[in-house]
mmCIF file of C-alpha atoms in Angstrom:
data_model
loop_
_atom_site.group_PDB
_atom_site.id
_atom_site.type_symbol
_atom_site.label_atom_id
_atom_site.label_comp_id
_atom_site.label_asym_id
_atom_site.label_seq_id
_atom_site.Cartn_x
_atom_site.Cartn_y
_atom_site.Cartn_z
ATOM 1 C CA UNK A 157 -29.537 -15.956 -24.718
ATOM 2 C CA UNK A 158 -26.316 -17.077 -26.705
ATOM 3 C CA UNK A 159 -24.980 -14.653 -28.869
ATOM 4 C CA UNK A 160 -22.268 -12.119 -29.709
ATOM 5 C CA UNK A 161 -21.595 -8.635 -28.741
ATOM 6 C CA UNK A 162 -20.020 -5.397 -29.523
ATOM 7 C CA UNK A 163 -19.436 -2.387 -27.294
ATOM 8 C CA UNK A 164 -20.013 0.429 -27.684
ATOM 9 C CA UNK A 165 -22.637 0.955 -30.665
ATOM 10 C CA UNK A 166 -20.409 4.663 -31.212
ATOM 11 C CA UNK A 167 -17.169 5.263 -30.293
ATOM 12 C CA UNK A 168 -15.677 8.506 -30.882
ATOM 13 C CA UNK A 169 -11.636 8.782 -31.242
ATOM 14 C CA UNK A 170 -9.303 11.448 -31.338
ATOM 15 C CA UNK A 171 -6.130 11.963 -32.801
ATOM 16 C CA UNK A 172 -3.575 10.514 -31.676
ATOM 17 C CA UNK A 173 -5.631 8.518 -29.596
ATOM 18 C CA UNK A 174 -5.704 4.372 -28.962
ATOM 19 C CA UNK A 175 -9.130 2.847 -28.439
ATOM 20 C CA UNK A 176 -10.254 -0.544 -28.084
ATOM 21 C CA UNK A 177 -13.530 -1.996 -28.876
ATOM 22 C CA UNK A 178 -14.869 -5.097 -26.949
ATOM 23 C CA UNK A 179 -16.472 -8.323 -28.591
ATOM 24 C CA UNK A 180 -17.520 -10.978 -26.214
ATOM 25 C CA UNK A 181 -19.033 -14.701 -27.249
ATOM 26 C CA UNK A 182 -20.740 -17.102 -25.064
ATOM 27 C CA UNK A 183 -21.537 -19.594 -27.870
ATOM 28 C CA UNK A 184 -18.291 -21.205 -26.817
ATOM 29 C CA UNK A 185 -16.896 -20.904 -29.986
ATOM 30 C CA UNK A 186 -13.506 -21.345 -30.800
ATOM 31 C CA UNK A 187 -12.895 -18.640 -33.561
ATOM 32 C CA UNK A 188 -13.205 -15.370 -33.866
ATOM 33 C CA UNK A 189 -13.104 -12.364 -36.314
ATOM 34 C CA UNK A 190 -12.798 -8.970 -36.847
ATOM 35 C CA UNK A 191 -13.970 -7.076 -39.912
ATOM 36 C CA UNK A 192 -13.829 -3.966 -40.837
ATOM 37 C CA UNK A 193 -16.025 -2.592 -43.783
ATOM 38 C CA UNK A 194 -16.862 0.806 -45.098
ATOM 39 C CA UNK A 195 -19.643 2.544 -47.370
ATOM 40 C CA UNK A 196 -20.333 0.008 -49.935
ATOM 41 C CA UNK A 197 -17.178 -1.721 -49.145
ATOM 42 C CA UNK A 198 -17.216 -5.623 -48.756
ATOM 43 C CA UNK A 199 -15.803 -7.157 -45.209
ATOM 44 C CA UNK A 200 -11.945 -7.311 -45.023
ATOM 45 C CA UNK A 201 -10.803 -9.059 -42.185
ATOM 46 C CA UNK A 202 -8.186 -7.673 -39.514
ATOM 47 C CA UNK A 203 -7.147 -10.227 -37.535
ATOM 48 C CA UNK A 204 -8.393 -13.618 -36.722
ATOM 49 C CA UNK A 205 -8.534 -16.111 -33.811
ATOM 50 C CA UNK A 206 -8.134 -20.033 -34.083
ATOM 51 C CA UNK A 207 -7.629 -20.524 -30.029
ATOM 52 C CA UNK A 208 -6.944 -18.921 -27.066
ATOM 53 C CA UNK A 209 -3.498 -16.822 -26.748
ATOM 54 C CA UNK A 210 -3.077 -17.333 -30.867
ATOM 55 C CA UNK A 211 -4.180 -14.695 -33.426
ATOM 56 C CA UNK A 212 -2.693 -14.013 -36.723
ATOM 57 C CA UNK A 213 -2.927 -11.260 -38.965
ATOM 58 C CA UNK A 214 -6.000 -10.710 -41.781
ATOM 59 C CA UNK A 215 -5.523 -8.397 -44.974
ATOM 60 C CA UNK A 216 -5.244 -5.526 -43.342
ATOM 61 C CA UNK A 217 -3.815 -5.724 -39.927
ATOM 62 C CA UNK A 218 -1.727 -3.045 -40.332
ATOM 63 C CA UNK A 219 -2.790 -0.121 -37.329
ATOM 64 C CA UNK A 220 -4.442 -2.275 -35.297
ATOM 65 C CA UNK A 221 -3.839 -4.919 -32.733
ATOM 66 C CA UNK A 222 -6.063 -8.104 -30.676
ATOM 67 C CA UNK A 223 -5.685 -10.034 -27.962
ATOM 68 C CA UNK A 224 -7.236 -13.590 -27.060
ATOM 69 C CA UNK A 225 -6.534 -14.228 -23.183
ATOM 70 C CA UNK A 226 -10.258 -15.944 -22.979
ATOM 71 C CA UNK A 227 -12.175 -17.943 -25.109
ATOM 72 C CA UNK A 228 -14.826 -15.505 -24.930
ATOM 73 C CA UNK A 229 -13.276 -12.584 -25.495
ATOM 74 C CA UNK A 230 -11.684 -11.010 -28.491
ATOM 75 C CA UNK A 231 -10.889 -6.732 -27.981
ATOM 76 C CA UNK A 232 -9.537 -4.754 -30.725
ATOM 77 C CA UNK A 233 -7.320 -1.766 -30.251
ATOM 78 C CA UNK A 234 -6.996 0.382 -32.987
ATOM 79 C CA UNK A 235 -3.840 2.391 -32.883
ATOM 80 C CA UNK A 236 -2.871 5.930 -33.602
ATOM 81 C CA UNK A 237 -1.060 4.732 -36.741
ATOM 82 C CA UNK A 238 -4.187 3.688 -37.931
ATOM 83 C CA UNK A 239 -4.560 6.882 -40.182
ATOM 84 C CA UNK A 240 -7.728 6.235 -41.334
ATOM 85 C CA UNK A 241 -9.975 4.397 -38.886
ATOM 86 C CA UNK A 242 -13.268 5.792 -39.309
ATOM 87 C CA UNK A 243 -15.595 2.567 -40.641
ATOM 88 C CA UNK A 244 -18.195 0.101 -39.352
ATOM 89 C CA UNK A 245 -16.237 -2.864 -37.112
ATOM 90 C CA UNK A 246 -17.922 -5.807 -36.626
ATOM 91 C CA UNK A 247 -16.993 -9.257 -34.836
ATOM 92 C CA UNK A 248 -18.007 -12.557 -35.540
ATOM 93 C CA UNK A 249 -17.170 -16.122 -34.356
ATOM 94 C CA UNK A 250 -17.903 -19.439 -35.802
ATOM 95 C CA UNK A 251 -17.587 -23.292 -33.968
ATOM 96 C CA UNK A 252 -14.601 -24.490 -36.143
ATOM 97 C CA UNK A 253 -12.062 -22.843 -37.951
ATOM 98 C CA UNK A 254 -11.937 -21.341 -42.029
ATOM 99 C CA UNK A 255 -12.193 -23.858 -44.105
ATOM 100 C CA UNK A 256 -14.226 -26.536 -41.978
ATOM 101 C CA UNK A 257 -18.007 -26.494 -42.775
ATOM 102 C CA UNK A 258 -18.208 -25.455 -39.177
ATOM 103 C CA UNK A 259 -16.688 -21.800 -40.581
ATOM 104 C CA UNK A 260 -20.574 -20.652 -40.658
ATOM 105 C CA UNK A 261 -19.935 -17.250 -38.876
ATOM 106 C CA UNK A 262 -22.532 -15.014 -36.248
ATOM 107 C CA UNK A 263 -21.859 -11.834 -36.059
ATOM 108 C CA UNK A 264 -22.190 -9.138 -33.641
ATOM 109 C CA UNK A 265 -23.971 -5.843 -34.155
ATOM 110 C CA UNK A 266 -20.936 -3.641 -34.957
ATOM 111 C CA UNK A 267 -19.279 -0.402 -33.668
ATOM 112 C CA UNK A 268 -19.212 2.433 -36.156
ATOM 113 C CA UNK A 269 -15.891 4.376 -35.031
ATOM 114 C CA UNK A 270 -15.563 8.142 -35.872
ATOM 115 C CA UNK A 271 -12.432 10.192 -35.602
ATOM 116 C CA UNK A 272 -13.432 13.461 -34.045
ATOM 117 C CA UNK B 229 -5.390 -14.530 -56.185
ATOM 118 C CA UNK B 230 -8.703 -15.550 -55.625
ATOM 119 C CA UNK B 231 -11.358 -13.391 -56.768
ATOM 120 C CA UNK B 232 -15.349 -13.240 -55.601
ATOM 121 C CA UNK B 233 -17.913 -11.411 -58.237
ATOM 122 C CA UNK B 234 -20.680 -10.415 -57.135
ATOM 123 C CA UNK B 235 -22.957 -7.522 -58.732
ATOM 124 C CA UNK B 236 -22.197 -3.900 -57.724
ATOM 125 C CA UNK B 237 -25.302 -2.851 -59.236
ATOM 126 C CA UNK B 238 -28.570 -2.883 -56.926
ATOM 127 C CA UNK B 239 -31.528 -5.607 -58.185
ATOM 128 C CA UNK B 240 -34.831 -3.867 -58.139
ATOM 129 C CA UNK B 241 -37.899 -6.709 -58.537
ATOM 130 C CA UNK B 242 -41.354 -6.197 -57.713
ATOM 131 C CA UNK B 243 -43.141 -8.040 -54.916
ATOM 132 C CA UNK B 244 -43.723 -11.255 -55.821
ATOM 133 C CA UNK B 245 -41.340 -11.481 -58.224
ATOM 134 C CA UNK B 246 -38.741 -13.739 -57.902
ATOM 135 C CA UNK B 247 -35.057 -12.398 -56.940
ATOM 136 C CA UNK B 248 -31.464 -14.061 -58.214
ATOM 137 C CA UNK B 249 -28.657 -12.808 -57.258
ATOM 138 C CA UNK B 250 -25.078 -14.420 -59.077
ATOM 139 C CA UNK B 251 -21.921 -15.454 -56.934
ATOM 140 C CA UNK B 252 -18.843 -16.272 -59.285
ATOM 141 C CA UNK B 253 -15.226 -17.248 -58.142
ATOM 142 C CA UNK B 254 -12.072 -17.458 -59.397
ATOM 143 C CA UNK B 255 -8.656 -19.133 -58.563
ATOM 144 C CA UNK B 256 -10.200 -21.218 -56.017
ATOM 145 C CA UNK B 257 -11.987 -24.142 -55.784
ATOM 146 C CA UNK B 258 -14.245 -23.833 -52.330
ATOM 147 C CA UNK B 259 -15.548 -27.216 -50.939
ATOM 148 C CA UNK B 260 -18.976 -25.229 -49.888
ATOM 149 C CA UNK B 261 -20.111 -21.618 -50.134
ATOM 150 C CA UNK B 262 -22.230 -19.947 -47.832
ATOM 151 C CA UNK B 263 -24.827 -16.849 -48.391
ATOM 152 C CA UNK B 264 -25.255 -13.875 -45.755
ATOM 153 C CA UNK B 265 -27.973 -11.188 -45.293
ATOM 154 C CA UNK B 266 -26.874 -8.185 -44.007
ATOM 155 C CA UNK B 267 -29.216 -5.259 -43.366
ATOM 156 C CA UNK B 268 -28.098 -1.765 -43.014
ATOM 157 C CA UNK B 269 -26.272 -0.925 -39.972
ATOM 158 C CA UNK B 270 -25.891 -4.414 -38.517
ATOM 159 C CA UNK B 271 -23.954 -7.287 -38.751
ATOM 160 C CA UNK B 272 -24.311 -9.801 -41.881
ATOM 161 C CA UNK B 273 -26.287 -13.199 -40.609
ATOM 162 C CA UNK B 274 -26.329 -16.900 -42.247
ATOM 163 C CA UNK B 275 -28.697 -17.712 -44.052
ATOM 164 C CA UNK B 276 -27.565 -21.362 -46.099
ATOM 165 C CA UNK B 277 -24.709 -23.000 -46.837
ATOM 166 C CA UNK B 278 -24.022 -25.802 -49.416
ATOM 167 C CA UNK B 279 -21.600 -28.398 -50.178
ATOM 168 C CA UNK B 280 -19.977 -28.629 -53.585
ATOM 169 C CA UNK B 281 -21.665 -32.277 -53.941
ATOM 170 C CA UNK B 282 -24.926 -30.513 -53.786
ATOM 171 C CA UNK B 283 -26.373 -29.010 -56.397
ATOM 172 C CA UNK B 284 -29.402 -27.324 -54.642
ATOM 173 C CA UNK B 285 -30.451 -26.357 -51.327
ATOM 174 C CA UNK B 286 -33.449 -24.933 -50.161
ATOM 175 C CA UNK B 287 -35.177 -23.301 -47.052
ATOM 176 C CA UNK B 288 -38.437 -22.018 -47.012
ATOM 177 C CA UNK B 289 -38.573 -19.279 -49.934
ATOM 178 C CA UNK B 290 -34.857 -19.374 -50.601
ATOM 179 C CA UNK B 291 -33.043 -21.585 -53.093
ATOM 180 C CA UNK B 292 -29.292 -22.024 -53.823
ATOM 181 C CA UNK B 293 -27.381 -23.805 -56.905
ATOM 182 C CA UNK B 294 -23.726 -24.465 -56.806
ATOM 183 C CA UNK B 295 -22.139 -25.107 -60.142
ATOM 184 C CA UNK B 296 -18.368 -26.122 -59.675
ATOM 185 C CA UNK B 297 -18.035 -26.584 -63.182
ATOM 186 C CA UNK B 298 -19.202 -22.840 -63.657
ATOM 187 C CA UNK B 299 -17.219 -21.407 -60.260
ATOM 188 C CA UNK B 300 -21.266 -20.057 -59.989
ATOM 189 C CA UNK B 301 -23.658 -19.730 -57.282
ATOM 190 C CA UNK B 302 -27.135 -18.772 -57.702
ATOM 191 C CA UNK B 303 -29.417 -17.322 -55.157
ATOM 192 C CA UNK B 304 -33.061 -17.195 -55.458
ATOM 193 C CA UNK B 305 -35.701 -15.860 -53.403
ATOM 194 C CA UNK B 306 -39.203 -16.682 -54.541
ATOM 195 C CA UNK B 307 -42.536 -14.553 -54.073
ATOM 196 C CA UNK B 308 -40.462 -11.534 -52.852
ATOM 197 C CA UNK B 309 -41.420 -9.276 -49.941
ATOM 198 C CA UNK B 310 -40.463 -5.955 -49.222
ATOM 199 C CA UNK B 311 -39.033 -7.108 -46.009
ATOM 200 C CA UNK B 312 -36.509 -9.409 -48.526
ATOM 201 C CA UNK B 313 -34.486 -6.032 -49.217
ATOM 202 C CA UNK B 314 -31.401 -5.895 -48.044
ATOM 203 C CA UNK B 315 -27.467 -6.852 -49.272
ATOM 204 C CA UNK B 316 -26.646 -10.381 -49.383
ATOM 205 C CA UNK B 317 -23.387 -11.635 -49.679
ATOM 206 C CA UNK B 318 -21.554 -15.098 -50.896
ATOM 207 C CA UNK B 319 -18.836 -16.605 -48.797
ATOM 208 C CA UNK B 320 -16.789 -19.535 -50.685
ATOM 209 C CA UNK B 321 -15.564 -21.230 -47.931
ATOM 210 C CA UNK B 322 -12.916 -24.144 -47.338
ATOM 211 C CA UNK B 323 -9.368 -22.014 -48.164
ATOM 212 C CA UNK B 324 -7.978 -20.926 -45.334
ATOM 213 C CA UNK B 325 -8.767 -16.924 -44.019
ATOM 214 C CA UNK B 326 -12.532 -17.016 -44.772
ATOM 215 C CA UNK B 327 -13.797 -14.451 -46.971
ATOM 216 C CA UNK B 328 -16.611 -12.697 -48.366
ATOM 217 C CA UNK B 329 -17.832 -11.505 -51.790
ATOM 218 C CA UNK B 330 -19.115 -7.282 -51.693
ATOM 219 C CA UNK B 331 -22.627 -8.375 -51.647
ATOM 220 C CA UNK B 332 -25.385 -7.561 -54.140
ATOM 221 C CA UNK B 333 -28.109 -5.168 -52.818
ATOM 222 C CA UNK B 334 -32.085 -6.578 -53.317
ATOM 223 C CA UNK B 335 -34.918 -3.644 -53.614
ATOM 224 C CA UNK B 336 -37.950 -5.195 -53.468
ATOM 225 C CA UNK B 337 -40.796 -2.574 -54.471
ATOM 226 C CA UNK B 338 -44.281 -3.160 -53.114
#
């Protein structure tokens, strides 16, 4: 099955405290996302992914940090000076980049972070 | 800036009924917009897109209108179904970082 995914479903942090939460692809897409959205709250994107070993920073990048070593991979660390990380994070990827018609994004099923 | 409207208040409709939900833009003109279901707890998924030189698309019981001259996109949903309820959201596409309006939430009462 081709798809996206997100582990874990929960992830618990504490203060102080760096975690990271995995998003792998095998649609062989070349982009990739991560969102972060909270009650009733729209999606506003973190960082973003054209290619492989290039990211750049979304609207709110600030506290967090990515990495792209594989095409299929995209992990998100959210940092202690992240003051307010508890939300719903979710991953996508799409064939082509924003603003090609191949921008269509599938997303995965999210990882709802709580600060303990 | 560029600015995506979408209503913050819920749509209620009865089964059967049909559902629109309004996408309006500002400061931007996208090439082709996109719509999104997303369902509590999960990730949003695709549901059409279409191109500005298009003025309607359709698939199955949905319909879309793109009005450049309005910066407007209509969504319709025909002979609603409970199972239709959920937050759907407009994505404007062709600028650069891709974004997403806050999404209108459909209650469809049996």
């Amino acid at each position: 099955d081709g798809g996206i995914t997100q582990s874990p479903k929960y992830l618990f942090r504490k203060e102080g405290q760096n975690v990271t939460l995995s998003c792998e692809q095998n649609l062989n897409h070349d982009a990739m996302y991560w969102y972060r959205q909270d009650p009733g709250q729209g999606l506003r994107l973190i960082y973003y992914s054209q290619i492989v070993n290039d990211f750049q920073k979304g609207d709110i990048a600030e506290g967090y940090s990515v990495s792209r070593e594989k095409k299929e991979s995209f992990p998100l660390t959210v940092t202690s000076a992240q003051k307010n990380p508890t939300a719903f994070y979710l991953c996508a990827s799409s064939m082509g980049l924003a603003g090609t018609v191949q921008e269509t994004q599938y997303f995965g099923p999210g990882t709802r972070l709580l600060v303990l | 800036s560029q600015k995506i409207e979408q209503n913050s208040e819920a749509l209620n409709i009865q089964e059967g009924k049909t559902a629109t939900l309004t996408c309006n833009y500002t400061n931007y003109s996208p090439a082709y917009l996109q719509w999104y279901r997303q369902d509590p707890g999960r990730g949003p998924v695709f549901l059409l897109l279409i191109r500005e030189n298009e003025k309607e698309k359709r698939k199955e019981r949905l319909k879309v209108t793109f009005d450049t001259t309005l910066k407007q996109s209509l969504f319709h949903i025909t002979a609603s179904q409970p199972a239709d309820s959920a937050t759907y959201l407009c994505a404007p596409g062709g600028s650069y970082i891709p974004t997403f309006g806050r999404g209108t939430s459909l209650i469809v009462h049996p």
